[in-house]
Every structure is written in structure tokens, then in C-alpha cells.
Amino acid sequence: MPLTAAEHIELEKIANRLRKLTLDTVNWAGGGHIGGALSAMDALAVLYHHTLNFSAEQMDDPNRDRFVLSKGHIGVGMAPVLADLGCFPKEWLQHFSRIGSKLGMHLDSNKVPGLEVSAGSLGHGLSMAVGLALGARYQKQSWRTYCMMGDAETDEGSIWEAAMSAAHYKLDNLCGIVDVNHAMIDGFTKDVMNLEPYPDKWRAFGWHVIEVKGNDIPALVAAFDEAATVKEQPTMVLMDTVKGEGIDFMEGDYTWHYGSVDEEKYTKASESLDRHLAKRLANVKGE
């Protein structure tokens, strides 16, 4: 069902709030993988505030949907999402990636309430998601599994082994997501390892593919709604996003894969996020 204007506005405000909390966390930590956290934030906002059957009040509900953050280096964005939901105190974010903190650069599911699986080395998440989806089927459970990867992460061969398995077992309770922000730590994906024709590769592996603008909230809602209707094959949502979305001096710049902000950059980034939200809200209202 399409979003109402009020629902759209609320999700825009949530995504902005989470981007600001991510910026704060990077500032407190002295650095973090901010570029990919910002590009993925609209999808994380939609998933946790619209799509997933997940509640901070019942994090261990056996009927909850499972979310696997395979691109685990964006823990600096994932931790704010969970803290904002109430899975743990926001004060924890002030000690992100510090000695003794429960929040490491790559989040540990044994320490972080609400986090489904640990992720660090890239390429493992989709295999874990396939296992979760198979488990749900064997137990005759209706919950769904979602797995978010980065585009450069799919350079890993293990991703394609998992992709074959998911299609072979016709896992229609599995939704893969790739944050196609076109950039990685040392360059643009087209230069480091060209992925194209990317959608065709997933289709060739037997997946139902949905191509979507990944920083467009109504488009994301529609994509995840469509994924839930697909039968007899897994779905892959390929999100065309902007690295550093929302902070103008970071947008599209691969050197902000990881970075830190001084007082001047923090102020400029916060002001840019204010403008970003204002522009988006104006678009919703047709102004």
C-alpha cells in the first residue's frame, strides 16, 4: 500500500534523525565508516520503521523478522538505528569504538541488543541469511529474512555461492538488498572491479530483481512490499544510492568511505543535513 503524505514525512524525519545521530557517533568515536552508513540510512529507516516485524520491547520474539547487516563496517550507522529504537541506551553511542565499549567498529551480536548477527569480514552475511531463511522454512515459520550488502562486497565469491543456494532452494522468504553507492574504500567500483551488467547477474542466478532509487523512501517502501509478494524465488533489491547522502561535501566522494570530522566539518555537516531534510519535506508537500 502506498505511503500517505503523513507517513512519508514521518519516515523522512526519522531518516534525518538517524543521519544526525550517525554524525554524532562518528564525532564521538573520532572516526567511522560514515559514507556507506549515510547511503544506506533511508533503507534502514524504512526497514525498521515500516517493513520489519521487529520491536525493541520484544527483541527475542521468535516470530520477528531477521535482518542481517552483511556490510558490517557501517556499524556506526546501525548502532544509532538500534539505540533510537530503544534496544539499548543512546549513551552507549558516546563510547562507540572505545576500549571497554559494547559497541565496536564492527558490532558484536553477543554484546549489542537487537543485533541479529555479528559481521566484520565482508561476504559472509548472505550465507547466514540463506541459513536463516532455510531454518524458517524447516520450522514452518512465516518470518522473513533481509540481508543488506554493499556493492563492492559482492566482489567476494562467497556471495555468489550463497546466491546460487538461495535460488536453488527457492527461498521466497529471503530478501537481499545491495547498497549500490558505486564507491569503496579505494575508489569507484567501476574502476576497481566493474560489476555491470549487475542486475542481469542477479537475474541469471535466479533472483527476482527490483531496481530502485535507494534514497527515495516511497520507492523503497514499494520495493519491500513487492518483495513480500514474490513466490518461488528470492528477491534482490538493488538500491542505487549516493555515498554520503545528506552531507553535501561527502556526497559521491569515495574518500569519505571512512572519515572523521573536526568542529568545523561537524557544523557544516549538521547544517547540510538540515537543508537536506527541508528539501525532501518540500518535495513531499509539492512546494
Short mmCIF file of C-alpha atoms in Angstrom, two decimals:
data_model
loop_
_atom_site.label_atom_id
_atom_site.label_comp_id
_atom_site.label_asym_id
_atom_site.label_seq_id
_atom_site.Cartn_x
_atom_site.Cartn_y
_atom_site.Cartn_z
CA MET A 1 0.00 0.00 0.00
CA PRO A 2 1.45 3.43 -0.96
CA LEU A 3 2.55 5.72 1.84
CA THR A 4 0.31 8.55 2.93
CA ALA A 5 1.88 12.00 2.93
CA ALA A 6 1.96 11.94 6.73
CA GLU A 7 3.72 8.56 6.79
CA HIS A 8 6.21 9.75 4.18
CA ILE A 9 7.01 12.89 6.17
CA GLU A 10 7.49 10.86 9.34
CA LEU A 11 9.93 8.48 7.64
CA GLU A 12 11.88 11.42 6.19
CA LYS A 13 12.21 12.89 9.68
CA ILE A 14 13.30 9.55 11.10
CA ALA A 15 15.95 9.07 8.40
CA ASN A 16 17.29 12.57 9.05
CA ARG A 17 17.33 11.99 12.81
CA LEU A 18 19.31 8.79 12.28
CA ARG A 19 21.78 10.51 9.95
CA LYS A 20 22.36 13.18 12.59
CA LEU A 21 22.85 10.54 15.27
CA THR A 22 25.32 8.78 12.99
CA LEU A 23 27.22 12.04 12.54
CA ASP A 24 27.26 12.46 16.32
CA THR A 25 28.57 8.92 16.77
CA VAL A 26 31.36 9.46 14.25
CA ASN A 27 32.26 12.65 16.10
CA TRP A 28 32.31 10.92 19.49
CA ALA A 29 34.32 8.00 18.15
CA GLY A 30 36.87 10.13 16.34
CA GLY A 31 36.04 8.46 13.03
CA GLY A 32 33.87 5.88 11.33
CA HIS A 33 32.56 4.45 8.07
CA ILE A 34 30.20 7.34 7.52
CA GLY A 35 29.81 7.35 3.73
CA GLY A 36 28.18 3.94 3.45
CA ALA A 37 26.16 4.46 6.62
CA LEU A 38 24.56 7.58 5.15
CA SER A 39 23.85 5.97 1.78
CA ALA A 40 22.04 3.07 3.48
CA MET A 41 20.13 5.11 6.06
CA ASP A 42 16.91 5.62 4.10
CA ALA A 43 16.61 1.85 3.68
CA LEU A 44 17.37 1.22 7.36
CA ALA A 45 14.72 3.76 8.35
CA VAL A 46 12.13 2.12 6.09
CA LEU A 47 13.03 -1.38 7.22
CA TYR A 48 12.93 -0.72 10.97
CA HIS A 49 10.05 1.76 10.98
CA HIS A 50 7.81 0.31 8.28
CA THR A 51 8.72 -3.13 6.93
CA LEU A 52 10.24 -5.40 9.56
CA ASN A 53 8.28 -7.23 12.20
CA PHE A 54 10.67 -6.15 14.95
CA SER A 55 10.19 -4.47 18.30
CA ALA A 56 12.68 -3.22 20.86
CA GLU A 57 10.22 -4.38 23.53
CA GLN A 58 10.36 -7.96 22.22
CA MET A 59 13.78 -8.35 20.64
CA ASP A 60 13.76 -12.13 21.21
CA ASP A 61 10.31 -12.72 19.76
CA PRO A 62 10.68 -15.99 17.81
CA ASN A 63 8.32 -14.62 15.16
CA ARG A 64 10.41 -11.49 14.49
CA ASP A 65 11.82 -10.85 11.05
CA ARG A 66 15.59 -11.27 10.86
CA PHE A 67 17.87 -8.56 9.50
CA VAL A 68 21.48 -9.35 8.60
CA LEU A 69 23.81 -6.38 8.12
CA SER A 70 26.42 -8.02 5.92
CA LYS A 71 28.18 -4.70 5.26
CA GLY A 72 29.07 -4.72 8.93
CA HIS A 73 31.59 -1.88 8.73
CA ILE A 74 28.66 0.58 8.87
CA GLY A 75 28.07 -0.29 12.50
CA VAL A 76 28.48 3.45 13.13
CA GLY A 77 25.09 3.80 11.41
CA MET A 78 23.48 0.56 12.60
CA ALA A 79 24.14 1.28 16.28
CA PRO A 80 22.22 4.60 16.12
CA VAL A 81 19.29 2.80 14.46
CA LEU A 82 19.07 0.29 17.32
CA ALA A 83 19.67 2.90 20.03
CA ASP A 84 16.99 5.14 18.57
CA LEU A 85 14.55 2.22 18.67
CA GLY A 86 15.31 1.72 22.36
CA CYS A 87 17.26 -1.53 22.11
CA PHE A 88 19.95 -0.01 24.35
CA PRO A 89 20.66 3.43 25.87
CA LYS A 90 21.74 6.15 23.46
CA GLU A 91 24.51 7.00 25.92
CA TRP A 92 26.35 3.92 24.68
CA LEU A 93 26.94 5.72 21.37
CA GLN A 94 29.17 8.25 23.10
CA HIS A 95 31.69 5.46 23.69
CA PHE A 96 31.46 3.87 20.24
CA SER A 97 34.65 2.02 19.28
CA ARG A 98 36.37 2.90 22.57
CA ILE A 99 38.17 0.45 24.82
CA GLY A 100 35.64 -1.27 27.06
CA SER A 101 32.67 -0.23 24.94
CA LYS A 102 29.99 -2.74 23.94
CA LEU A 103 29.91 -1.04 20.54
CA GLY A 104 32.93 -1.93 18.45
CA MET A 105 33.60 -0.68 14.93
CA HIS A 106 32.12 -3.99 13.76
CA LEU A 107 29.17 -4.76 16.03
CA ASP A 108 29.09 -7.97 18.08
CA SER A 109 25.67 -9.60 18.44
CA ASN A 110 26.74 -11.05 21.79
CA LYS A 111 27.11 -7.51 23.15
CA VAL A 112 24.63 -5.41 21.17
CA PRO A 113 20.93 -5.92 21.97
CA GLY A 114 18.77 -6.10 18.86
CA LEU A 115 21.61 -7.04 16.51
CA GLU A 116 20.82 -10.32 14.79
CA VAL A 117 24.31 -11.43 13.75
CA SER A 118 27.89 -10.22 14.03
CA ALA A 119 29.54 -9.02 10.83
CA GLY A 120 33.08 -7.99 10.08
CA SER A 121 34.74 -9.81 7.20
CA LEU A 122 32.72 -8.98 4.11
CA GLY A 123 30.93 -11.63 2.08
CA HIS A 124 29.52 -13.74 4.90
CA GLY A 125 26.12 -12.18 5.51
CA LEU A 126 24.19 -13.63 2.58
CA SER A 127 25.25 -17.17 3.51
CA MET A 128 23.99 -16.61 7.05
CA ALA A 129 20.75 -15.16 5.68
CA VAL A 130 20.24 -18.22 3.47
CA GLY A 131 20.64 -20.40 6.56
CA LEU A 132 18.12 -18.33 8.48
CA ALA A 133 15.61 -18.47 5.63
CA LEU A 134 16.02 -22.25 5.33
CA GLY A 135 15.57 -22.54 9.10
CA ALA A 136 12.29 -20.66 8.96
CA ARG A 137 11.05 -22.96 6.20
CA TYR A 138 12.01 -26.16 8.01
CA GLN A 139 10.31 -24.91 11.16
CA LYS A 140 7.25 -23.86 9.13
CA GLN A 141 7.57 -20.29 10.38
CA SER A 142 6.34 -17.23 8.48
CA TRP A 143 9.02 -14.72 9.45
CA ARG A 144 11.22 -13.26 6.73
CA THR A 145 14.95 -12.64 6.45
CA TYR A 146 16.51 -9.49 5.00
CA CYS A 147 20.21 -9.11 4.22
CA MET A 148 21.93 -5.83 3.32
CA MET A 149 25.22 -5.93 1.43
CA GLY A 150 27.46 -3.34 -0.15
CA ASP A 151 28.06 -3.34 -3.89
CA ALA A 152 31.84 -3.71 -3.52
CA GLU A 153 31.22 -6.53 -1.05
CA THR A 154 29.79 -8.59 -3.89
CA ASP A 155 33.32 -8.88 -5.28
CA GLU A 156 33.52 -11.73 -2.77
CA GLY A 157 32.91 -15.14 -4.33
CA SER A 158 31.05 -16.37 -1.25
CA ILE A 159 28.20 -14.00 -2.12
CA TRP A 160 27.59 -15.81 -5.39
CA GLU A 161 27.74 -19.25 -3.77
CA ALA A 162 25.01 -18.10 -1.41
CA ALA A 163 23.09 -16.58 -4.33
CA MET A 164 23.07 -19.95 -6.09
CA SER A 165 21.87 -21.71 -2.94
CA ALA A 166 19.05 -19.23 -2.32
CA ALA A 167 17.71 -19.68 -5.85
CA HIS A 168 18.15 -23.46 -5.78
CA TYR A 169 16.02 -23.73 -2.64
CA LYS A 170 13.52 -21.16 -3.95
CA LEU A 171 13.77 -19.05 -0.80
CA ASP A 172 10.92 -16.64 -1.32
CA ASN A 173 11.17 -15.70 2.38
CA LEU A 174 14.56 -14.10 1.70
CA CYS A 175 15.08 -10.51 0.56
CA GLY A 176 18.59 -9.44 -0.35
CA ILE A 177 19.49 -5.76 -0.50
CA VAL A 178 22.56 -4.23 -2.11
CA ASP A 179 23.53 -0.66 -1.32
CA VAL A 180 24.83 0.28 -4.76
CA ASN A 181 26.61 3.50 -3.84
CA HIS A 182 29.23 2.95 -6.57
CA ALA A 183 32.20 3.50 -4.27
CA MET A 184 34.54 1.59 -1.99
CA ILE A 185 37.47 2.39 0.26
CA ASP A 186 39.99 2.84 -2.54
CA GLY A 187 37.96 4.07 -5.48
CA PHE A 188 34.83 3.72 -7.55
CA THR A 189 33.56 0.19 -8.13
CA LYS A 190 33.57 0.68 -11.91
CA ASP A 191 37.32 1.28 -11.75
CA VAL A 192 38.33 -1.23 -9.06
CA MET A 193 36.13 -4.15 -10.16
CA ASN A 194 33.35 -3.37 -12.61
CA LEU A 195 30.07 -5.01 -11.58
CA GLU A 196 27.98 -4.36 -14.68
CA PRO A 197 25.73 -5.71 -16.02
CA TYR A 198 24.83 -6.00 -12.36
CA PRO A 199 21.04 -6.60 -12.35
CA ASP A 200 21.43 -9.18 -15.12
CA LYS A 201 23.89 -11.14 -12.99
CA TRP A 202 21.40 -11.50 -10.16
CA ARG A 203 18.65 -12.47 -12.60
CA ALA A 204 20.96 -15.07 -14.14
CA PHE A 205 21.44 -16.52 -10.66
CA GLY A 206 17.67 -16.99 -10.37
CA TRP A 207 16.64 -13.99 -8.29
CA HIS A 208 13.67 -11.69 -8.72
CA VAL A 209 15.36 -8.30 -9.12
CA ILE A 210 13.91 -4.93 -8.14
CA GLU A 211 15.91 -1.87 -9.19
CA VAL A 212 15.13 1.18 -7.09
CA LYS A 213 16.42 4.61 -6.17
CA GLY A 214 17.78 3.78 -2.75
CA ASN A 215 17.46 7.28 -1.30
CA ASP A 216 13.80 7.54 -2.30
CA ILE A 217 11.65 6.49 0.65
CA PRO A 218 8.36 5.77 -1.17
CA ALA A 219 10.27 3.75 -3.79
CA LEU A 220 11.91 1.70 -1.04
CA VAL A 221 8.58 1.03 0.65
CA ALA A 222 7.14 -0.16 -2.67
CA ALA A 223 10.17 -2.38 -3.32
CA PHE A 224 9.99 -4.14 0.06
CA ASP A 225 6.23 -4.51 -0.30
CA GLU A 226 6.74 -6.14 -3.70
CA ALA A 227 9.44 -8.44 -2.33
CA ALA A 228 6.96 -9.86 0.19
CA THR A 229 4.65 -10.96 -2.63
CA VAL A 230 7.21 -12.87 -4.71
CA LYS A 231 6.86 -16.66 -4.77
CA GLU A 232 9.27 -19.48 -5.61
CA GLN A 233 12.41 -17.34 -5.77
CA PRO A 234 14.43 -14.98 -3.57
CA THR A 235 14.25 -11.23 -4.20
CA MET A 236 17.17 -8.85 -4.64
CA VAL A 237 16.56 -5.13 -4.12
CA LEU A 238 19.32 -3.20 -5.87
CA MET A 239 19.38 0.30 -4.38
CA ASP A 240 21.05 2.99 -6.47
CA THR A 241 22.31 5.33 -3.74
CA VAL A 242 24.71 8.21 -3.12
CA LYS A 243 27.70 7.67 -0.88
CA GLY A 244 27.45 10.19 1.96
CA GLU A 245 23.81 11.06 1.15
CA GLY A 246 22.67 14.17 3.01
CA ILE A 247 26.04 15.78 3.68
CA ASP A 248 26.92 17.81 0.61
CA PHE A 249 30.71 17.74 0.91
CA MET A 250 30.69 13.95 1.34
CA GLU A 251 28.19 13.02 -1.37
CA GLY A 252 29.64 10.86 -4.14
CA ASP A 253 33.17 11.09 -2.71
CA TYR A 254 34.74 7.68 -2.08
CA THR A 255 37.34 9.23 0.25
CA TRP A 256 34.50 9.52 2.77
CA HIS A 257 34.19 5.74 2.95
CA TYR A 258 35.81 6.27 6.35
CA GLY A 259 36.44 9.64 7.88
CA SER A 260 36.42 11.91 10.88
CA VAL A 261 35.00 15.38 11.45
CA ASP A 262 36.53 18.30 13.28
CA GLU A 263 34.37 21.03 14.80
CA GLU A 264 34.12 22.97 11.52
CA LYS A 265 33.19 19.90 9.45
CA TYR A 266 30.72 18.75 12.09
CA THR A 267 28.91 22.10 11.97
CA LYS A 268 28.86 22.14 8.16
CA ALA A 269 27.63 18.53 8.06
CA SER A 270 24.82 19.22 10.53
CA GLU A 271 23.71 22.29 8.57
CA SER A 272 23.77 20.26 5.36
CA LEU A 273 21.52 17.62 6.93
CA ASP A 274 19.07 20.36 7.93
CA ARG A 275 18.94 21.58 4.32
CA HIS A 276 18.63 18.01 3.07
CA LEU A 277 15.56 17.38 5.23
CA ALA A 278 13.99 20.72 4.31
CA LYS A 279 14.37 19.94 0.60
CA ARG A 280 12.87 16.50 0.99
CA LEU A 281 9.92 17.74 3.02
CA ALA A 282 9.28 20.45 0.45
CA ASN A 283 9.19 17.78 -2.26
CA VAL A 284 6.66 15.75 -0.29
CA LYS A 285 4.46 18.81 0.10
CA GLY A 286 4.84 19.75 -3.55
CA GLU A 287 6.50 23.06 -2.76
#
